mmCIF file of C-alpha atoms and ligand atoms in Angstrom:
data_model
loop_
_atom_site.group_PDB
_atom_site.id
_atom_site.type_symbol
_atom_site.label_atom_id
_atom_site.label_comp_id
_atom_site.label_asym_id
_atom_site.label_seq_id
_atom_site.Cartn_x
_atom_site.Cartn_y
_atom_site.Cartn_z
ATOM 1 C CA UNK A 4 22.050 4.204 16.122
ATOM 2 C CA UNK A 5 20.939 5.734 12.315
ATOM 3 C CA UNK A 6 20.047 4.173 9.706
ATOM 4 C CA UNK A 7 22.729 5.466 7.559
ATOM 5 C CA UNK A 8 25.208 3.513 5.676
ATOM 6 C CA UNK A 9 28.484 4.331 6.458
ATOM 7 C CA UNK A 10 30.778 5.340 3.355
ATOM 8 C CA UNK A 11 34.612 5.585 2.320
ATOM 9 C CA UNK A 12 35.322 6.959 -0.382
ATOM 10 C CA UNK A 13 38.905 7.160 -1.870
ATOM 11 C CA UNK A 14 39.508 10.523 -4.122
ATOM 12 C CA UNK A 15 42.868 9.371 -6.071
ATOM 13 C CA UNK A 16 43.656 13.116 -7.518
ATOM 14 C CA UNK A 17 45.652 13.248 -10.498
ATOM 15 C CA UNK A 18 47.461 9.622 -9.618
ATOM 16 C CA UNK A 19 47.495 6.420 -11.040
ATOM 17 C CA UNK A 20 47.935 5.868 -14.926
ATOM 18 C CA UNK A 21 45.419 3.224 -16.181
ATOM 19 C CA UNK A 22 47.403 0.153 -15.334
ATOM 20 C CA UNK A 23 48.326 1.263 -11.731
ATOM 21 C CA UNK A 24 44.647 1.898 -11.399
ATOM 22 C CA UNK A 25 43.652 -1.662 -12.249
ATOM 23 C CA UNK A 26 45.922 -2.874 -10.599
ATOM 24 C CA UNK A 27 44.649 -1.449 -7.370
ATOM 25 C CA UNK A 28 41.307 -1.880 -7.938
ATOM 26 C CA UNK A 29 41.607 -5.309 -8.322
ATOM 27 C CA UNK A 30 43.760 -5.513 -5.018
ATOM 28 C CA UNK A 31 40.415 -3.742 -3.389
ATOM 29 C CA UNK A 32 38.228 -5.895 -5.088
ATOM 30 C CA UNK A 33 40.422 -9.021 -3.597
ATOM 31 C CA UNK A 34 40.792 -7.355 0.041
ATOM 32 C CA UNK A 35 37.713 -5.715 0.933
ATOM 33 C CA UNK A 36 35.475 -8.749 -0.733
ATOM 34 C CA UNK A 37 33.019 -9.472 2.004
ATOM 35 C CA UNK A 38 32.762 -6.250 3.216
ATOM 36 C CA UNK A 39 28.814 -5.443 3.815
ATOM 37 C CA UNK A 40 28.502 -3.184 6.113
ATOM 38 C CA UNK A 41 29.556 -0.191 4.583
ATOM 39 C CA UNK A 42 29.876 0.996 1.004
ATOM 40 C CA UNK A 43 33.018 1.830 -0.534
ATOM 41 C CA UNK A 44 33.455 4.123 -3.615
ATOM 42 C CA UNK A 45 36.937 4.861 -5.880
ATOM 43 C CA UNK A 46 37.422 7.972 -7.700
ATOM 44 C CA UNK A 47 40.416 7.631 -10.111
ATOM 45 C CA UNK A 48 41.686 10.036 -12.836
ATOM 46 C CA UNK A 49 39.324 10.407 -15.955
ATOM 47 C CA UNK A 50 41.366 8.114 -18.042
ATOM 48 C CA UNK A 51 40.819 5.320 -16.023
ATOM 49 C CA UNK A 52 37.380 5.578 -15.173
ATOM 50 C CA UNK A 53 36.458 3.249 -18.054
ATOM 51 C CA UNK A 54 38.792 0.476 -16.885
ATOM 52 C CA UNK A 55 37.955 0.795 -13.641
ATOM 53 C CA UNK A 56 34.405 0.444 -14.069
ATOM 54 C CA UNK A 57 34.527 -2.692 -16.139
ATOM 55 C CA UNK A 58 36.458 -4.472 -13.450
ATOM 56 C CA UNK A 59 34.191 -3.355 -10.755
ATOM 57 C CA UNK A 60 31.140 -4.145 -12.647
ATOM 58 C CA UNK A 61 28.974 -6.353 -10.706
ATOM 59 C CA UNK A 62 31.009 -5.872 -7.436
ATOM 60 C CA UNK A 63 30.065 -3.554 -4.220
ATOM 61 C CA UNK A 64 32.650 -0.682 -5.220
ATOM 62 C CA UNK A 65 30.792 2.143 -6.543
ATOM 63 C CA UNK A 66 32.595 4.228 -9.174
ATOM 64 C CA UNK A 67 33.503 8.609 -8.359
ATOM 65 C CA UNK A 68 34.175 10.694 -10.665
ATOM 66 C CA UNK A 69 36.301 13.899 -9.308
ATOM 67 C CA UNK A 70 34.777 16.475 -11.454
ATOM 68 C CA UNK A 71 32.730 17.068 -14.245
ATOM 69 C CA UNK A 72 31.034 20.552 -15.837
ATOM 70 C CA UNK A 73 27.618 21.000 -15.732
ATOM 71 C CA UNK A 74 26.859 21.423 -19.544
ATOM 72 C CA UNK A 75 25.589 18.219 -21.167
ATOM 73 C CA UNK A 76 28.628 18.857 -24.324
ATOM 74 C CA UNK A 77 29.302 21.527 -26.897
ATOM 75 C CA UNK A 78 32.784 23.664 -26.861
ATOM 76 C CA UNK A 79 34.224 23.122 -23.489
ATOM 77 C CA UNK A 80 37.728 22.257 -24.267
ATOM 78 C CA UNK A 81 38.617 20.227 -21.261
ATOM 79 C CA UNK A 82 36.065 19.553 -19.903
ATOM 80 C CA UNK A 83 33.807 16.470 -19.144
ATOM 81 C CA UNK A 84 29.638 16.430 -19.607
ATOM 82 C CA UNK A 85 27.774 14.194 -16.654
ATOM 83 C CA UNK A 86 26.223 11.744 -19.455
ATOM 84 C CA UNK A 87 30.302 11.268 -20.461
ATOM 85 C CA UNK A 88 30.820 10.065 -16.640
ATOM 86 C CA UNK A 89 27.597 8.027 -16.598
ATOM 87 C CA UNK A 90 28.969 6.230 -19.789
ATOM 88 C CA UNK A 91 31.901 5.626 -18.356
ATOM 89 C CA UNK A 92 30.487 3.557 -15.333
ATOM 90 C CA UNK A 93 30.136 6.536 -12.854
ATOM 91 C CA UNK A 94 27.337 6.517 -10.932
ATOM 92 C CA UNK A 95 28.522 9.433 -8.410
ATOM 93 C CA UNK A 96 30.894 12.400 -9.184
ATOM 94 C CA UNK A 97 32.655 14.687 -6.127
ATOM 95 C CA UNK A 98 31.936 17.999 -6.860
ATOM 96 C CA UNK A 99 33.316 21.047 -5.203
ATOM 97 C CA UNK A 100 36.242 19.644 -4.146
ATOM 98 C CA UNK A 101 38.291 22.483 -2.075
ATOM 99 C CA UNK A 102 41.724 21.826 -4.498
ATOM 100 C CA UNK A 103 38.733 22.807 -7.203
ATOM 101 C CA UNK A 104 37.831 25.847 -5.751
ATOM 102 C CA UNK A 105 40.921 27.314 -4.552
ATOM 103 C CA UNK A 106 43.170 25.966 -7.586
ATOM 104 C CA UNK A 107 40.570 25.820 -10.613
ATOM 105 C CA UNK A 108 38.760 29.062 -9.290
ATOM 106 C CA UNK A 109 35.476 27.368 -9.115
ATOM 107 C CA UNK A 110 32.776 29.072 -7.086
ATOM 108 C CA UNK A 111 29.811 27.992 -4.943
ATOM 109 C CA UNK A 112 27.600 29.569 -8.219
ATOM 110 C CA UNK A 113 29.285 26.961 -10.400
ATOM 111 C CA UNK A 114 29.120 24.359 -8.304
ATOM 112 C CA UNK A 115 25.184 24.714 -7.702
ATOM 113 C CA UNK A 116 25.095 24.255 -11.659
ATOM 114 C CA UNK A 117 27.425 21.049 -11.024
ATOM 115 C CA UNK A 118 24.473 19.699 -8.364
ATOM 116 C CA UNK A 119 21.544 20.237 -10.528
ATOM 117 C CA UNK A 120 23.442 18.602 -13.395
ATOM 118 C CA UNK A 121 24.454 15.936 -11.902
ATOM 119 C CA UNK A 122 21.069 15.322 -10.047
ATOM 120 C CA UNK A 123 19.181 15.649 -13.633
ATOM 121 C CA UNK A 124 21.686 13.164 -15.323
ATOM 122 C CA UNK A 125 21.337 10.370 -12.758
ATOM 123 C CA UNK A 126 24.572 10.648 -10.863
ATOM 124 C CA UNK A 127 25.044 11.015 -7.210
ATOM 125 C CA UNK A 128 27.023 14.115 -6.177
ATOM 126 C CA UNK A 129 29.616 14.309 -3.227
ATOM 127 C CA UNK A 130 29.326 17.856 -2.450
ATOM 128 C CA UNK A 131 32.367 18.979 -0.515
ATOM 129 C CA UNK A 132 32.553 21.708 1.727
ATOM 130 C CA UNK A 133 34.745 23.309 4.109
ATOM 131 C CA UNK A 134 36.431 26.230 5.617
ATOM 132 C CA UNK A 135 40.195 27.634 5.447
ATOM 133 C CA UNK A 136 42.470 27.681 8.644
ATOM 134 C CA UNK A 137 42.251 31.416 8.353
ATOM 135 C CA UNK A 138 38.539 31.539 8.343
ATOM 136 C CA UNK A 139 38.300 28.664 11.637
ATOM 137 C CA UNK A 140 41.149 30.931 13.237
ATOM 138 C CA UNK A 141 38.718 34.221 12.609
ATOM 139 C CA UNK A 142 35.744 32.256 14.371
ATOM 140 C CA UNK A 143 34.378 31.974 10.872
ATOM 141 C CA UNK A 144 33.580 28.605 10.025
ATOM 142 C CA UNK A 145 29.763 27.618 10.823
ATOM 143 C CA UNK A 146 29.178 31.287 8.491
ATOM 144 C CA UNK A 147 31.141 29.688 5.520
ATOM 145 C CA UNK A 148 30.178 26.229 6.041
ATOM 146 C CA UNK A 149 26.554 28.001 6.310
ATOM 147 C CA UNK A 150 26.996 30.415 2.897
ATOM 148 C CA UNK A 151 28.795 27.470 1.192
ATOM 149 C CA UNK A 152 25.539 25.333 1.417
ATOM 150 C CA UNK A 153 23.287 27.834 0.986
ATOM 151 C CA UNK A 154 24.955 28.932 -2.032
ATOM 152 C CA UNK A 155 26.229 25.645 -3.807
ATOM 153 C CA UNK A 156 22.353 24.217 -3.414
ATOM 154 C CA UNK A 157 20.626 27.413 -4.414
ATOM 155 C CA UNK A 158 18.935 25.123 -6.915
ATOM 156 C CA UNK A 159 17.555 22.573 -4.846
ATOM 157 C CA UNK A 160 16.994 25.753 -2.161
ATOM 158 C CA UNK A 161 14.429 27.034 -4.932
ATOM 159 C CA UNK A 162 12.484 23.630 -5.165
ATOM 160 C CA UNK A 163 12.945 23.082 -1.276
ATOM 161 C CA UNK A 164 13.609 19.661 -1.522
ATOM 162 C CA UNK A 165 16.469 17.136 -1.881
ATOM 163 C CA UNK A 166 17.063 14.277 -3.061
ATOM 164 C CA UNK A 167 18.243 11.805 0.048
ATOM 165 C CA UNK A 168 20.712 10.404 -2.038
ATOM 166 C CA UNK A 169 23.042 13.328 -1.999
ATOM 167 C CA UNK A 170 26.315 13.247 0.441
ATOM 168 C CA UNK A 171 27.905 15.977 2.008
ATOM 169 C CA UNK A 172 31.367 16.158 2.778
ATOM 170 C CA UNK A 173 32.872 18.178 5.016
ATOM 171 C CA UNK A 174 36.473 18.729 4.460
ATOM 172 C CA UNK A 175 38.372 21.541 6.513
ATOM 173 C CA UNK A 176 40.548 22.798 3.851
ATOM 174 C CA UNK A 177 43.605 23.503 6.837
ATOM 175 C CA UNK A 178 43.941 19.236 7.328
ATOM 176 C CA UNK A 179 43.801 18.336 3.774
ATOM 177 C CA UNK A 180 46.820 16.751 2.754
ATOM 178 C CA UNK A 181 48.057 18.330 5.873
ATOM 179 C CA UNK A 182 48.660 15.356 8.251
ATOM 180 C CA UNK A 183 46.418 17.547 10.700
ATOM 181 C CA UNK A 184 43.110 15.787 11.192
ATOM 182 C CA UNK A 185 40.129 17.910 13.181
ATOM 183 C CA UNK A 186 39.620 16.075 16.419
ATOM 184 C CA UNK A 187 36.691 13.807 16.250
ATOM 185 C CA UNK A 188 35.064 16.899 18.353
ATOM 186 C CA UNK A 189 35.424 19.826 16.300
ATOM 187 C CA UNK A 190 34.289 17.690 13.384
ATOM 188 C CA UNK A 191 31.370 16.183 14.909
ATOM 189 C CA UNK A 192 30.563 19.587 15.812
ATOM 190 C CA UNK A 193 29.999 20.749 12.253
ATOM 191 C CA UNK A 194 28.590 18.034 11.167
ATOM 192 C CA UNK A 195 25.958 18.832 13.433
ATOM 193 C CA UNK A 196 25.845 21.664 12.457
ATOM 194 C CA UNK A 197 25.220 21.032 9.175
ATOM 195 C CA UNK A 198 22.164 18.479 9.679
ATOM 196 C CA UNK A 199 20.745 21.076 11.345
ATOM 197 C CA UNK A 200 20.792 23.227 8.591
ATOM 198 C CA UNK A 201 19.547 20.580 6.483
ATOM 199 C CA UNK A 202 16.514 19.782 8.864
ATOM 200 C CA UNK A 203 15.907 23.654 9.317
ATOM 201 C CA UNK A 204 16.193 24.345 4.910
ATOM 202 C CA UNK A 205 14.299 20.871 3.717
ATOM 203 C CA UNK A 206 12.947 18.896 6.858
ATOM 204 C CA UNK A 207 14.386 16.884 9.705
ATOM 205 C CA UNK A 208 13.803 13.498 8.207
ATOM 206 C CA UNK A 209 15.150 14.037 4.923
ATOM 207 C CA UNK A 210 18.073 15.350 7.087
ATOM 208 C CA UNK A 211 18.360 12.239 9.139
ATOM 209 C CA UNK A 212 19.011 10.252 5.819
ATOM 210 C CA UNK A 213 21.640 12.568 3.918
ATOM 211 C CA UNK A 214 24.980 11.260 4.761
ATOM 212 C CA UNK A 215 27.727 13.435 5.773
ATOM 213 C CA UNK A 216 31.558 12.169 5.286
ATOM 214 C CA UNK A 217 34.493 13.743 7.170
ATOM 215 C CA UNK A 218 37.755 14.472 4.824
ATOM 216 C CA UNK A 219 41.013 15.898 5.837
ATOM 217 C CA UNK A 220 43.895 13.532 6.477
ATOM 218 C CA UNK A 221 41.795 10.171 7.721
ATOM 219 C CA UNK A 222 44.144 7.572 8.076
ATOM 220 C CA UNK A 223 43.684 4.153 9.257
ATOM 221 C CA UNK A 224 44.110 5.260 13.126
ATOM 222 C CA UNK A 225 41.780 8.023 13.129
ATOM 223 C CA UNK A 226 39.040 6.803 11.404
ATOM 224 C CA UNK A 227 37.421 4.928 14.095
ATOM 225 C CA UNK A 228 37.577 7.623 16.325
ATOM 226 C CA UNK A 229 35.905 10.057 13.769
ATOM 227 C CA UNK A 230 33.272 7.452 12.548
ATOM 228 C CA UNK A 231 32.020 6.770 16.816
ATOM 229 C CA UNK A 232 30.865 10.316 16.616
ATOM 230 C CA UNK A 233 27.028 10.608 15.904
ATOM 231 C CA UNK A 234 27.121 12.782 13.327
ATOM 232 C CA UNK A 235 30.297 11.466 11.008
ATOM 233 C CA UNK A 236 28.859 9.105 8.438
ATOM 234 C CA UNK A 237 32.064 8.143 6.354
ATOM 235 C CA UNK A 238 35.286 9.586 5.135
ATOM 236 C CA UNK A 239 36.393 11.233 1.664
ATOM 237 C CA UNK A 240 40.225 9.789 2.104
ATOM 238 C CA UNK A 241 42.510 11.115 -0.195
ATOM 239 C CA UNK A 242 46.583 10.539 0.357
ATOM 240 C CA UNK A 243 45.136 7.094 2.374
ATOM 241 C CA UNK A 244 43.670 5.985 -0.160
ATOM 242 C CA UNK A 245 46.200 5.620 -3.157
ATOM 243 C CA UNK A 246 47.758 2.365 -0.865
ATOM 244 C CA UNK A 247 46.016 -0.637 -0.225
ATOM 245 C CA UNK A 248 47.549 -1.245 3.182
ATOM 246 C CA UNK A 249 46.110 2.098 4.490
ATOM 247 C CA UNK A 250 42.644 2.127 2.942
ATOM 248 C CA UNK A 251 41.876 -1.611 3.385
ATOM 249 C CA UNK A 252 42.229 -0.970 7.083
ATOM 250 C CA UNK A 253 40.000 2.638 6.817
ATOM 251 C CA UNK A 254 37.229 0.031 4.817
ATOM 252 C CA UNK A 255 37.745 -2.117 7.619
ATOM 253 C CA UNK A 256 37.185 0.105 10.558
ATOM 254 C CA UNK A 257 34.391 -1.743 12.304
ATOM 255 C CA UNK A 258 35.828 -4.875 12.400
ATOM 256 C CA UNK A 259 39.360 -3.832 14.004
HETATM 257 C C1 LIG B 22 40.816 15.016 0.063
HETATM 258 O O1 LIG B 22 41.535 15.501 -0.791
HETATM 259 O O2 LIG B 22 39.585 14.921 -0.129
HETATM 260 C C2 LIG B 22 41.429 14.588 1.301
HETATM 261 C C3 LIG B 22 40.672 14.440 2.353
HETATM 262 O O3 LIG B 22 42.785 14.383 1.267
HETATM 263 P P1 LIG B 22 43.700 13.768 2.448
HETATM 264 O O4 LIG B 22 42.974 12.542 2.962
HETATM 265 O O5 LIG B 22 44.987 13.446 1.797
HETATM 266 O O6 LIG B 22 43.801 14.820 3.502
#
């Protein structure tokens, strides 16, 4: 048993306009009240971060942003500065998410400027990870699960230490959105994988603390399964998470 706190998280992608969004957050609000034992997070669209966050205020649902750039404002049409997310009742921001990487062209370089950014503004980053179907299929994946972190935490790499508030997530790109989950094995066996690393780059207790989340198609049958494994600390749910009668139940895991 670890002293981690388990997490779900629910990434909502470009869904829900504002009033859908309250809507279902006050649903979650009503139908995961009580729940203590593990912390739950939301990360709707930008423009209904702010509405979000003033119904959740006070509650145990932490507020996700799904993005943000690294640059604290200026001329970055688009774009959104960490202090903007932190006003808006963030208090952690996913970061690296693989639909950001392979549709947005971000790169492990700009997504080590994302960390530090975040870290230095106060907000806790989700820093996803994971490899392609190709890459698993060419025997690849602990090497790009291995260059991704090495690469998107070249920052903290230089001051060899982390903060133990930062979560990993490890989502194999081939079962997001896929309907294919990884058996509870072959993720367990990269999350192991990747405390390792941790304990081998910063030290073995910090790594004991950092929490790693499993993403890719967790549905409300799965996740117990995935979260008995030693290394699986919570899920980044995406497609599950939009209803409430499939992520109430993934909130709910331990008590089914
Ligand atoms: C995700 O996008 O982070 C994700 C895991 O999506 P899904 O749960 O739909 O596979």
């Amino acid at each position: 048993m670890n002293e981690r706190r388990p997490m779900i998280a629910g990434n909502w992608k470009m869904n829900l306009n504002v009033k859908e969004s309250l809507d279902f957050a006050r649903t979650l609000l009503k139908e995961t009240a009580g729940v203590e034992e593990t912390d739950v997070l939301v990360a709707p669209p930008f423009t209904a971060l702010r509405a979000v966050g003033e119904t959740l205020a006070g509650s145990r649902i932490f507020l996700g942003a799904q993005n943000m750039h690294w640059e604290a404002g200026g001329a970055f049409t688009g774009e959104i500065s960490p202090s903007m997310l932190l006003d808006a009742g963030c208090s952690h921001v996913i970061l690296g998410h693989s639909e950001r990487r392979s549709l947005f062209g971000e790169t492990n370089e700009m997504i080590d400027r994302k960390l530090g950014a975040a870290l230095q503004a106060g907000l806790i980053p989700i820093l996803c990870i994971g490899e392609t179907l190709e890459e698993r299929e060419g025997g690849r994946t602990f090497a790009v699960i291995e260059k991704q972190l090495e690469e998107s935490m070249k920052g903290l790499l230089k001051t060899g230490s982390m903060p133990d508030s930062v979560i990993l997530a490890y989502e194999p790109v081939w079962a997001i959105g896929t309907g294919k989950t990884a058996t509870p094995e072959q993720a367990q066996e990269v999350h192991g994988f990747i405390r390792k690393w941790l304990g081998r780059t910063f030290d073995p207790g910090l790594a004991a603390k950092i929490r790693i989340l499993y993403g890719g198609s967790v549905k409300p049958d799965n996740i117990s399964e995935l979260m008995a494994k030693e290394d699986i600390d919570g899920a980044l749910v995406g497609g599950a998470s939009l209803k409430a009668q499939s992520f109430v139940p993934i909130v709910k895991y331990a008590r089914i």
